[in-house]
XYZ file of C-alpha atoms in Angstrom:
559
model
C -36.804 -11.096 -28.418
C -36.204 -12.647 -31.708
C -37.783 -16.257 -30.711
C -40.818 -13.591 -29.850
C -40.289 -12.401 -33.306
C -39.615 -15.758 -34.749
C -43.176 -16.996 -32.505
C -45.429 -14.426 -34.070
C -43.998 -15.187 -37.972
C -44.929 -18.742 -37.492
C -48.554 -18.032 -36.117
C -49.119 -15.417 -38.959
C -48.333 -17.537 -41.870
C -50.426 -20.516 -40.293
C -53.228 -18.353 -40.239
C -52.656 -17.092 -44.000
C -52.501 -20.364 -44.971
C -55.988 -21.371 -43.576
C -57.173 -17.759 -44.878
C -56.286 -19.475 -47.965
C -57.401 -22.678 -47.745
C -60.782 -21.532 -46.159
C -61.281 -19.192 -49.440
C -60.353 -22.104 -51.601
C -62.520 -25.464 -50.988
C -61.865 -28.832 -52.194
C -61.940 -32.210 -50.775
C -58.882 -34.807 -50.096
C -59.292 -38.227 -50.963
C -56.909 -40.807 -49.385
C -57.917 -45.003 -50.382
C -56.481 -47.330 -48.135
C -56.553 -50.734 -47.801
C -59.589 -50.791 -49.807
C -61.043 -47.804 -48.143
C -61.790 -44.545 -49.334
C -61.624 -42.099 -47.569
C -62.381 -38.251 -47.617
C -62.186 -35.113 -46.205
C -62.177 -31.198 -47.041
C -59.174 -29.425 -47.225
C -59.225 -27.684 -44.240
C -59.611 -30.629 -42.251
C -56.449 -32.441 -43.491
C -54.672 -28.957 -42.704
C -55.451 -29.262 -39.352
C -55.013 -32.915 -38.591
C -51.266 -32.377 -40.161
C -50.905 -29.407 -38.001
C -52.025 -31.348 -34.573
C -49.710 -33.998 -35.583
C -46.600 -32.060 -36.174
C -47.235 -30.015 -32.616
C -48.127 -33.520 -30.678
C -44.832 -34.976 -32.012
C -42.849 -32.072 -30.956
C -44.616 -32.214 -27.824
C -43.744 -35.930 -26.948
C -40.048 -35.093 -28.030
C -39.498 -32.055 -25.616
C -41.018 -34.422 -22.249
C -38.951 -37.643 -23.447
C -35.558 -35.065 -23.699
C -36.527 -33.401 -20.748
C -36.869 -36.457 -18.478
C -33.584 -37.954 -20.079
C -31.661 -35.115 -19.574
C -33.068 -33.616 -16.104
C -30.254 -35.475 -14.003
C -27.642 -33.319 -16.193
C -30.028 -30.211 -15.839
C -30.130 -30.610 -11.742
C -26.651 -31.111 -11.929
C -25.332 -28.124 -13.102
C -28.459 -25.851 -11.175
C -26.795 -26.869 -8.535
C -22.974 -26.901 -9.304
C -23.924 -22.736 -10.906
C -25.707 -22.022 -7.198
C -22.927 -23.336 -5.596
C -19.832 -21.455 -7.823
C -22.078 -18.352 -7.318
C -22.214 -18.404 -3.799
C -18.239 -19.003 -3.765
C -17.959 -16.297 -5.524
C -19.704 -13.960 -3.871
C -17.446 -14.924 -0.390
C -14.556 -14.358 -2.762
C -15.348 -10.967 -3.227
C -16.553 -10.128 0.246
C -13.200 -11.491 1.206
C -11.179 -9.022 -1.374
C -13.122 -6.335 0.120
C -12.401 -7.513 3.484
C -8.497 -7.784 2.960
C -8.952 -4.257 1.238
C -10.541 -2.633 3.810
C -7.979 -4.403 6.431
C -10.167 -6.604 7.785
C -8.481 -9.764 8.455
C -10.298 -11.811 10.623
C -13.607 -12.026 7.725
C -11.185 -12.581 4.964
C -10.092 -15.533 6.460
C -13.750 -16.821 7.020
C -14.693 -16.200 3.419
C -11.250 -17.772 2.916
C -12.758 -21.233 4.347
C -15.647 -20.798 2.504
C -14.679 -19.752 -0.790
C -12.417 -23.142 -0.481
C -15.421 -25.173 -0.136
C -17.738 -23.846 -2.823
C -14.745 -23.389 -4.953
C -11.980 -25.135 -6.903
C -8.486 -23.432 -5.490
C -6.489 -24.668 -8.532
C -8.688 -23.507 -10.585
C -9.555 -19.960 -9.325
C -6.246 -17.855 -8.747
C -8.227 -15.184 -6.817
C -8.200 -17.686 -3.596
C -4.285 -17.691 -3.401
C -4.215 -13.906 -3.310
C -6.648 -13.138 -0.886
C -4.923 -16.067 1.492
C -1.346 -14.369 0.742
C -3.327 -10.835 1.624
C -4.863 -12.084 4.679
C -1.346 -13.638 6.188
C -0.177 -9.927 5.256
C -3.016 -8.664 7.700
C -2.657 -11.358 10.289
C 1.353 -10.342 10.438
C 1.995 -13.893 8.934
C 4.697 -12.446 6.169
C 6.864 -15.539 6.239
C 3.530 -17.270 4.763
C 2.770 -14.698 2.859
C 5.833 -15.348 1.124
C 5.679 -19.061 0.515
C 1.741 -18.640 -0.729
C 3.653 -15.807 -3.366
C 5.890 -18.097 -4.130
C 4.213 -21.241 -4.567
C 2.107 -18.339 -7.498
C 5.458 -18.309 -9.670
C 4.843 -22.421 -10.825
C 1.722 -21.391 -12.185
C 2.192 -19.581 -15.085
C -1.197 -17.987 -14.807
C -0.946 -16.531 -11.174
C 3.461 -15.670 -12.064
C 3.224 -12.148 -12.415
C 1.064 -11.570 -9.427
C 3.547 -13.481 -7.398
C 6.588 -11.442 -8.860
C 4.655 -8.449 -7.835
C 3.676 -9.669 -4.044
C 7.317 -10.793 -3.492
C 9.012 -7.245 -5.053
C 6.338 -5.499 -2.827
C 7.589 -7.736 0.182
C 10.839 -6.694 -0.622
C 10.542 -3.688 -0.760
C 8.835 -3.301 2.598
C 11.520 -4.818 4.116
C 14.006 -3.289 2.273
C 16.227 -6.311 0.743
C 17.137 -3.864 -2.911
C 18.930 -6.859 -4.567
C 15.808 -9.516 -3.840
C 13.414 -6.208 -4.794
C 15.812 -5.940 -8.178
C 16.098 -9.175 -8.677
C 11.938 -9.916 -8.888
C 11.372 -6.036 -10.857
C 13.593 -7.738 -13.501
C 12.146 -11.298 -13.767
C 8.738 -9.408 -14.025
C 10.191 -7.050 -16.637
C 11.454 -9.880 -18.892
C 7.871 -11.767 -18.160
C 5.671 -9.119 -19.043
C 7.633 -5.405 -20.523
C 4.497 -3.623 -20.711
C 3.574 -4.102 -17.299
C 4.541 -0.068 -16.135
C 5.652 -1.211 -12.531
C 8.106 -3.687 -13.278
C 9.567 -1.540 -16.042
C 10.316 1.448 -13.771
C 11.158 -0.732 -11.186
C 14.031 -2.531 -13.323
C 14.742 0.941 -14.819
C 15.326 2.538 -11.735
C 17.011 -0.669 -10.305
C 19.653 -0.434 -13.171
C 20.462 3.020 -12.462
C 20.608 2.986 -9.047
C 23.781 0.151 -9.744
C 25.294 2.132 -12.650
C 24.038 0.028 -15.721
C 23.302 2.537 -18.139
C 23.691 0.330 -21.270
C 21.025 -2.030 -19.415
C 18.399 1.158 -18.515
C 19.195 2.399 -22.052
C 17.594 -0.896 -23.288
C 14.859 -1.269 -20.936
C 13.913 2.405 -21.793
C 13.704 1.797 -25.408
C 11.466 -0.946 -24.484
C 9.090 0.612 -22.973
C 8.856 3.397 -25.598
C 8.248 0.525 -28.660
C 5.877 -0.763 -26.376
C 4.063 2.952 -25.924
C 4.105 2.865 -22.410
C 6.206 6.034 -21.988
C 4.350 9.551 -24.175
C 7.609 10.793 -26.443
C 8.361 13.561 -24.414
C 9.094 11.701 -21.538
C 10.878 8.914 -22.901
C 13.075 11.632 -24.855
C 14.014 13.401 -21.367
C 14.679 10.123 -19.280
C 16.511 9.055 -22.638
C 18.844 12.293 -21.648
C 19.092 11.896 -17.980
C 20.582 8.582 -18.282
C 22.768 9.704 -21.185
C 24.535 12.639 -18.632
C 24.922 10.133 -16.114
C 26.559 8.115 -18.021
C 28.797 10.634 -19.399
C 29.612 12.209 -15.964
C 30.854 8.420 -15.336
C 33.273 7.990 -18.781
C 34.179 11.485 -18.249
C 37.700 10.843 -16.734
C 38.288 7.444 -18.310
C 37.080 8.347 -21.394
C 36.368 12.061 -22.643
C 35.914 11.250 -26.412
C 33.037 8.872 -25.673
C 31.474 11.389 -22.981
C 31.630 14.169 -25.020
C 29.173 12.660 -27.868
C 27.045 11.005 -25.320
C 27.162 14.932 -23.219
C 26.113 16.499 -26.298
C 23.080 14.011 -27.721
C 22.315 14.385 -23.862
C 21.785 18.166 -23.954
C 20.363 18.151 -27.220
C 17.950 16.293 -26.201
C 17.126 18.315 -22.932
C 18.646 21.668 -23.330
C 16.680 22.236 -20.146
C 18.611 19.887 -18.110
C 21.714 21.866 -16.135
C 23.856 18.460 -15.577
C 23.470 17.971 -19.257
C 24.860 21.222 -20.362
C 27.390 21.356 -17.478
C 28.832 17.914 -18.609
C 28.686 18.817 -22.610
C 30.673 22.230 -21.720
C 33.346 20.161 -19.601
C 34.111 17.722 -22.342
C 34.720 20.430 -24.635
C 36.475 22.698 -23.025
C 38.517 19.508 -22.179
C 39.229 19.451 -26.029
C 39.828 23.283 -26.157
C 36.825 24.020 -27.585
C 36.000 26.952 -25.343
C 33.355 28.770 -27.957
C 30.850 26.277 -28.099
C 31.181 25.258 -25.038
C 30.278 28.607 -23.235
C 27.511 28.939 -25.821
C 25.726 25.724 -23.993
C 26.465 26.997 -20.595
C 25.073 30.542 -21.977
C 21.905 29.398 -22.616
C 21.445 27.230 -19.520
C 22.235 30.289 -17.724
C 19.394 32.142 -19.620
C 17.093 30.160 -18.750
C 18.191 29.630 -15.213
C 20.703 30.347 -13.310
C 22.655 28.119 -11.493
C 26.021 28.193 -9.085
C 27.583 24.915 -11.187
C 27.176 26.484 -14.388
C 28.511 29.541 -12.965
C 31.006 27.525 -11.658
C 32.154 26.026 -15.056
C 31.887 28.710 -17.048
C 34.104 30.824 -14.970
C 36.938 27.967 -14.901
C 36.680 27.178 -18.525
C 40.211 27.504 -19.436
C 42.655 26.351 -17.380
C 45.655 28.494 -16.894
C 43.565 31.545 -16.975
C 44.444 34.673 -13.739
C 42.186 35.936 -11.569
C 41.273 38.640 -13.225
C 40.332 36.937 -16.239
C 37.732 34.674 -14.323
C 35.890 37.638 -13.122
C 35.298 39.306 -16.779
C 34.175 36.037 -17.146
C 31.863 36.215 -14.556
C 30.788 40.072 -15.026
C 29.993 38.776 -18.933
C 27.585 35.606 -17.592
C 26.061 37.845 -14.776
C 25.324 40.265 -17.556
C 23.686 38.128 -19.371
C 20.560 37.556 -16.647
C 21.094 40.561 -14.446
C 19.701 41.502 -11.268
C 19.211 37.947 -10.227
C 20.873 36.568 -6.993
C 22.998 33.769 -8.700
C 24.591 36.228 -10.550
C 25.693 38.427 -7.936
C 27.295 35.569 -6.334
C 29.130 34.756 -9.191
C 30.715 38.226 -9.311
C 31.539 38.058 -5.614
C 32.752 35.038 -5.324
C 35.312 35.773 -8.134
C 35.770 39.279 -7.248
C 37.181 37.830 -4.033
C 39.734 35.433 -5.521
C 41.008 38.692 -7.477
C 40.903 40.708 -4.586
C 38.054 43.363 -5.637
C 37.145 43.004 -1.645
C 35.222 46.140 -2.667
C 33.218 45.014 -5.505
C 33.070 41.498 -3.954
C 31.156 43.144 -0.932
C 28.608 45.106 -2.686
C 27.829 42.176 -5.424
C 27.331 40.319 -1.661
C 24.791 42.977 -0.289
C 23.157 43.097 -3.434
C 21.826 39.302 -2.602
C 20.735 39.998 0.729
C 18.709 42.904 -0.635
C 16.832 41.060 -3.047
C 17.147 37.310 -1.471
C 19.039 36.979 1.695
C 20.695 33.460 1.462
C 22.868 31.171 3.517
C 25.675 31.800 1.106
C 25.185 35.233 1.166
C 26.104 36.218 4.757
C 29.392 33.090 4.527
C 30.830 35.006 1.807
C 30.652 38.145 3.584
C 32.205 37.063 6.669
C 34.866 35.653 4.317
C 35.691 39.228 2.755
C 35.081 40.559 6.176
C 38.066 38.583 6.739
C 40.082 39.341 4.132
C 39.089 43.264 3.813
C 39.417 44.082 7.937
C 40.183 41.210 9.664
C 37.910 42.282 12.308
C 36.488 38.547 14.273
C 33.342 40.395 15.841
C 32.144 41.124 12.304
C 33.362 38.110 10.819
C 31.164 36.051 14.137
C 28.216 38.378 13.341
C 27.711 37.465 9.985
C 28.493 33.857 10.517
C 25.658 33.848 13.411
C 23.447 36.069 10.961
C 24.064 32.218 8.362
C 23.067 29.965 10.566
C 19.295 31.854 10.880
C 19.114 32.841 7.362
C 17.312 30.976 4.932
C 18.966 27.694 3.225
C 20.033 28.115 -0.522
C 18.389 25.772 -3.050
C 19.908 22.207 -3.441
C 19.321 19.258 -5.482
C 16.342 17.762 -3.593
C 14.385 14.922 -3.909
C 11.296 12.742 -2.203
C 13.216 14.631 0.266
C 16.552 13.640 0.449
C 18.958 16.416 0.200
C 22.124 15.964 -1.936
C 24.893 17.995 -3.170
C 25.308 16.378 -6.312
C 23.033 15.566 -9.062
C 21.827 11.948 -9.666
C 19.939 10.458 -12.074
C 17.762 8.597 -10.008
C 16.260 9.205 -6.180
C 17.632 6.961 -3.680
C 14.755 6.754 -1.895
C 12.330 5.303 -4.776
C 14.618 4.741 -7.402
C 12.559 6.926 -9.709
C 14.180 8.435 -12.618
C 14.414 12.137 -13.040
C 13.588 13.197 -9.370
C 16.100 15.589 -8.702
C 15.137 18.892 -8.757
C 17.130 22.515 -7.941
C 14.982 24.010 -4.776
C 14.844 24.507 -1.647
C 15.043 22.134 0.590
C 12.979 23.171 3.582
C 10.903 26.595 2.655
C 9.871 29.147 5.422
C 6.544 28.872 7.194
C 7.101 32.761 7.959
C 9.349 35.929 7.488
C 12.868 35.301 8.906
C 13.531 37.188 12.291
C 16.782 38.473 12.345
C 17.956 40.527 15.423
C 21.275 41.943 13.294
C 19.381 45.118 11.607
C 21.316 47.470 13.872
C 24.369 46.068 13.083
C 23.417 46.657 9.308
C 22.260 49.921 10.482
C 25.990 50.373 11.806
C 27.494 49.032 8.668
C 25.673 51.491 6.539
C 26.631 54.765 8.521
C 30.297 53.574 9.168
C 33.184 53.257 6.162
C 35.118 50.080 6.492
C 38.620 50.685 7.028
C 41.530 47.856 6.281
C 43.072 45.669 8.912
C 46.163 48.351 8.818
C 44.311 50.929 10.402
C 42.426 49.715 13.263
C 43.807 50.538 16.124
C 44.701 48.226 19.177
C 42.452 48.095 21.848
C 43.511 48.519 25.464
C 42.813 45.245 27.424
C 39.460 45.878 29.634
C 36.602 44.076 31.122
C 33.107 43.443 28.829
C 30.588 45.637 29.984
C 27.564 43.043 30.645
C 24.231 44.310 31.782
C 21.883 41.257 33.262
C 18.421 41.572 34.896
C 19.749 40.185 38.034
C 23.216 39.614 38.910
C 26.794 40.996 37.156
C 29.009 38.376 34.902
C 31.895 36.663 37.413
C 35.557 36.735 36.593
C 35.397 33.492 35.499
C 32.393 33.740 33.130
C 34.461 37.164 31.370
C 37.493 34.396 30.757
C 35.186 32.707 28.132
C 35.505 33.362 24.898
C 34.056 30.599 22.587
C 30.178 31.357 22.892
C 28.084 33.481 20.558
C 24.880 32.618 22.105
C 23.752 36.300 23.212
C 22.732 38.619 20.800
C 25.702 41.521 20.173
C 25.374 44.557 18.964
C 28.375 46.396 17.374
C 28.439 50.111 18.599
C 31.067 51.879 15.916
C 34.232 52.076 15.582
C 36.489 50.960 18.753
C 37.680 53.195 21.206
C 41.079 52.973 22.867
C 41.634 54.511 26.372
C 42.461 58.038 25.430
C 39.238 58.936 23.700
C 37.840 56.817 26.693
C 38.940 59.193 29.368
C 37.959 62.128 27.181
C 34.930 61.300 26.665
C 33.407 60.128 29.577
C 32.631 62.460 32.623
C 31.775 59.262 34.872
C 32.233 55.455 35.180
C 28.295 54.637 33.926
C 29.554 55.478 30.550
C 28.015 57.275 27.292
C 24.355 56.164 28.017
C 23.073 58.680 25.103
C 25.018 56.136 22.659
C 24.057 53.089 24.207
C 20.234 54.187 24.280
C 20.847 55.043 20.493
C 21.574 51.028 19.736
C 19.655 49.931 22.146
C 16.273 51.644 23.283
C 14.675 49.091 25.313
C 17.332 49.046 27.737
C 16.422 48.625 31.351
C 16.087 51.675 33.192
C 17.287 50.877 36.398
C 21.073 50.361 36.220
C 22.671 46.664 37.410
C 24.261 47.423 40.855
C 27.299 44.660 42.125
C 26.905 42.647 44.991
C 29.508 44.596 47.436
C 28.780 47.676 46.654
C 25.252 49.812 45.892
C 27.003 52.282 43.498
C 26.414 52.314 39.381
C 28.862 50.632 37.557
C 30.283 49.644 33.610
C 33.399 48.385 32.337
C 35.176 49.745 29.322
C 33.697 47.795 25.797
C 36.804 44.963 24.880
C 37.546 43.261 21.449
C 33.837 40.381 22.031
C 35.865 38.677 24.252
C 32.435 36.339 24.734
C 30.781 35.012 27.841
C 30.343 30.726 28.641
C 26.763 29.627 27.549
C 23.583 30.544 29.923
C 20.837 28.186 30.202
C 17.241 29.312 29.026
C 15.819 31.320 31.164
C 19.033 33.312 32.405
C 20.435 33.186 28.702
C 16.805 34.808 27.789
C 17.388 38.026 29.931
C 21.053 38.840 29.360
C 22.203 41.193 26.730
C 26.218 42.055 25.615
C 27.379 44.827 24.398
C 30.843 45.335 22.517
């Protein structure tokens, strides 16, 4: 555009000038060599004009014939780099796309057109294609011949750490994360590789470092930086804790500053001062974790805050923190749990049924059978609500990229990435929980518990077992280690004397029976000698051996 420009400025003066010239006439006289010699104006103007343009003329064809070798040359050498690099890039896409039989053909060609020291791109796609061709021995050795070219170093660093990784050698995978780090700190992979590398093996001055790194360098927003800042700071004080509290307790407390949010933060602070005696403050930081969510370790802590301290005083305690966020399950559990240590089996039980009312929890239904226990000793109850745990939905844990563990960490173990615990549930519900136990709730409801002292002894009896097609043998009564069938818990028991009382006939009470269970069969089980009806008096669950499927499927107990 601008030689355009520069074109039409050149032709416009020329013809001002002759405007000029031609409104302006005069002659030019020129004597030479004895000659005179004349001509108008505009004549000379011309003639001067023809000879500039000839000259230029002969000057463009003598360069262009001198340098036309040169020009050929490099036609040829661009046509040939282009073609090059368009198989380079059909290659990438091929190795991209998986494809590894046409990225090594535009391998082959892309080394002919073009200069393989000189072009790094040809070394990866080779490395990417022995990846496809399940070559990763040479995969390896093209990565690593990268790292003596200081160009093409990082991109070896990162094929070998990938490598690594795949085939899970941590130290080698460490070992290249940190290299990279060093080479290149604002490179995000290798950062939180070598950050989560560090933490993984405990080096919390080193991941300290690294982190601050990577904040001067802006790679991390503040509020991020700020929180991984505090999860490495509570690891590291749940580590000096026990070898050194006075250290732990300022690195716990710029830790929780920093993330009040964080539970192991405030858990850790508390400890460390309450190891100190400092018991105020530190139930003000386990206070406000609570408030903003409750949790069994804080619970936990804050109940056992002062050592030395009875029973009884642990569960004000824990009536004070459950006050604090009432009506929430985690709360409850904290006043059961220590209203069973004091022996408040009463208050202990209902705090218990108030979390399977509003959330019905794994921990829920074991502490019940545990004041079960303690309040009646009675071991069908106790079995019920221990078979009533094992269907009931699991309580949250710290989870994460799905591994399950019971303690906090600062990093996952399965991608080393900071921060990835988190306080859930492991495995959620596709659907509502069945649970065939509601008419042993129903039993529990309409029937006061009375204490181990005054249930009476039961006179020794066979289990009255009612199958779809053949009675229970002697020897399958003698079993009593299975909870496979589903029970049902009539009432109260009944020794022999009410049992003679209050039956007219061997079949039993079958108005009571119907009342627990109304989809009994109708036509009553008859033995194998004998065509007459006939039940045995209801033991203490002395259990039956386990049924397979099908037969297991069609049998009901009673007790």
């Amino acid at each position: 555009m601008i030689r355009i420009l520069f074109f039409l400025l050149v032709v416009l003066l020329l013809g001002v000038g002759f405007a000029w010239l031609a409104d302006r006439p005069g002659d030019l006289v020129v004597t030479l060599g004895g000659m005179q010699y004349k001509v108008t104006l505009m004549v000379a103007a011309s003639a001067i004009v023809a000879i500039v343009a000839a000259v230029m003329l002969t000057w463009w064809v003598v360069k262009s014939l001198v340098t036309s070798p040169y020009t050929l040359r490099r036609h040829f050498r661009a046509r040939k780099r282009d073609r090059g690099y368009q198989s380079l890039s059909t290659g990438l896409i091929a190795a991209g796309a998986g494809d590894g039989e046409t990225a090594r053909r535009m391998i082959k060609q892309a080394e002919k057109l073009l200069n393989v020291d000189q072009e790094p791109l040809i070394k990866l796609l080779d490395a990417q294609s022995a990846m496809l061709e399940g070559r990763p021995e040479d995969a390896r050795a093209k990565f690593e011949a990268m790292l003596e070219d200081p160009e093409t170093k990082l991109l070896g660093l990162r094929g070998l750490y990938l490598e690594a990784q795949r085939l899970g050698a941590r130290d080698a995978s460490r070992h290249y994360a940190e290299e990279a780090a060093l080479l290149a700190p604002n490179v995000e992979w290798a950062a939180s590789a070598a950050l989560g590398q560090k933490t993984t093996h405990g080096d919390w001055d080193g991941a300290l470092l690294l982190l601050e790194k990577q904040r001067a360098a802006k790679q991390l927003d503040k509020e991020k930086a700020k929180r991984e800042r505090a999860v490495l700071l509570t690891a590291k004080a749940i580590e000096t804790f026990e070898t050194d509290p006075a250290s732990a307790k300022s690195t716990a407390i710029e830790a929780n500053k920093m993330a009040p949010d964080l539970i192991p933060a405030a858990i850790i602070a508390a400890k460390t001062l309450f190891s100190q005696g400092d018991l105020r403050k530190g139930s003000k930081i386990l206070e406000f974790s609570w408030k903003k969510q409750p949790h069994p370790e804080v619970a936990e802590t804050y109940v056992h805050a002062r050592l030395g301290d009875s029973v009884i005083d642990r569960l004000k305690r824990a009536r004070h923190l459950a006050s604090l966020y009432p009506h929430h399950p985690e709360s409850s559990l904290a006043i059961a749990q220590a209203a069973l240590a004091a022996g408040e089996l009463k208050e202990a039980r209902e705090a218990a049924e108030a979390v399977l009312r509003s959330a019905p929890r794994e921990s829920a239904y074991l502490l019940l059978a545990d004041i079960e226990e303690a309040q009646t000793g009675d071991q069908g109850r106790v079995r019920q609500w221990l078979s009533r745990a094992v269907k009931a939905p699991r309580d949250p844990a710290w989870t994460a990229d799905g591994y399950v563990s019971e303690r906090w960490a600062p990093a996952s173990p399965v991608t080393g990435r900071l921060d990835a615990f988190e306080w859930k549930v492991p495995v959620e519900q596709l659907g509502p929980v069945i649970d065939s136990g509601d008419d042993f709730d129903r039993a529990l409801a309409t029937e006061p518990v009375r204490p181990r002292e005054e249930v009476k002894p039961l006179t020794p009896a066979r289990p009255v077992v009612l199958e779809a097609e053949k009675p229970v043998s002697k020897e399958d009564r003698g079993q009593t280690d299975v909870v496979d069938a589903e029970i049902v818990q009539l009432g109260p028991p009944i020794d022999s004397r009410e049992r003679q009382a209050s039956k007219p006939t061997e079949t039993g009470n079958p108005e009571r029976i119907a009342a627990v269970l109304p989809a009994f069969p109708e036509k009553p089980v008859k033995s194998k000698d004998e065509d007459e009806e006939f039940v045995f008096p209801v033991p203490d669950d002395p259990g039956v051996r386990p049924r397979d499927g099908a037969e297991r499927n069609k049998k009901f107990r009673l007790f």
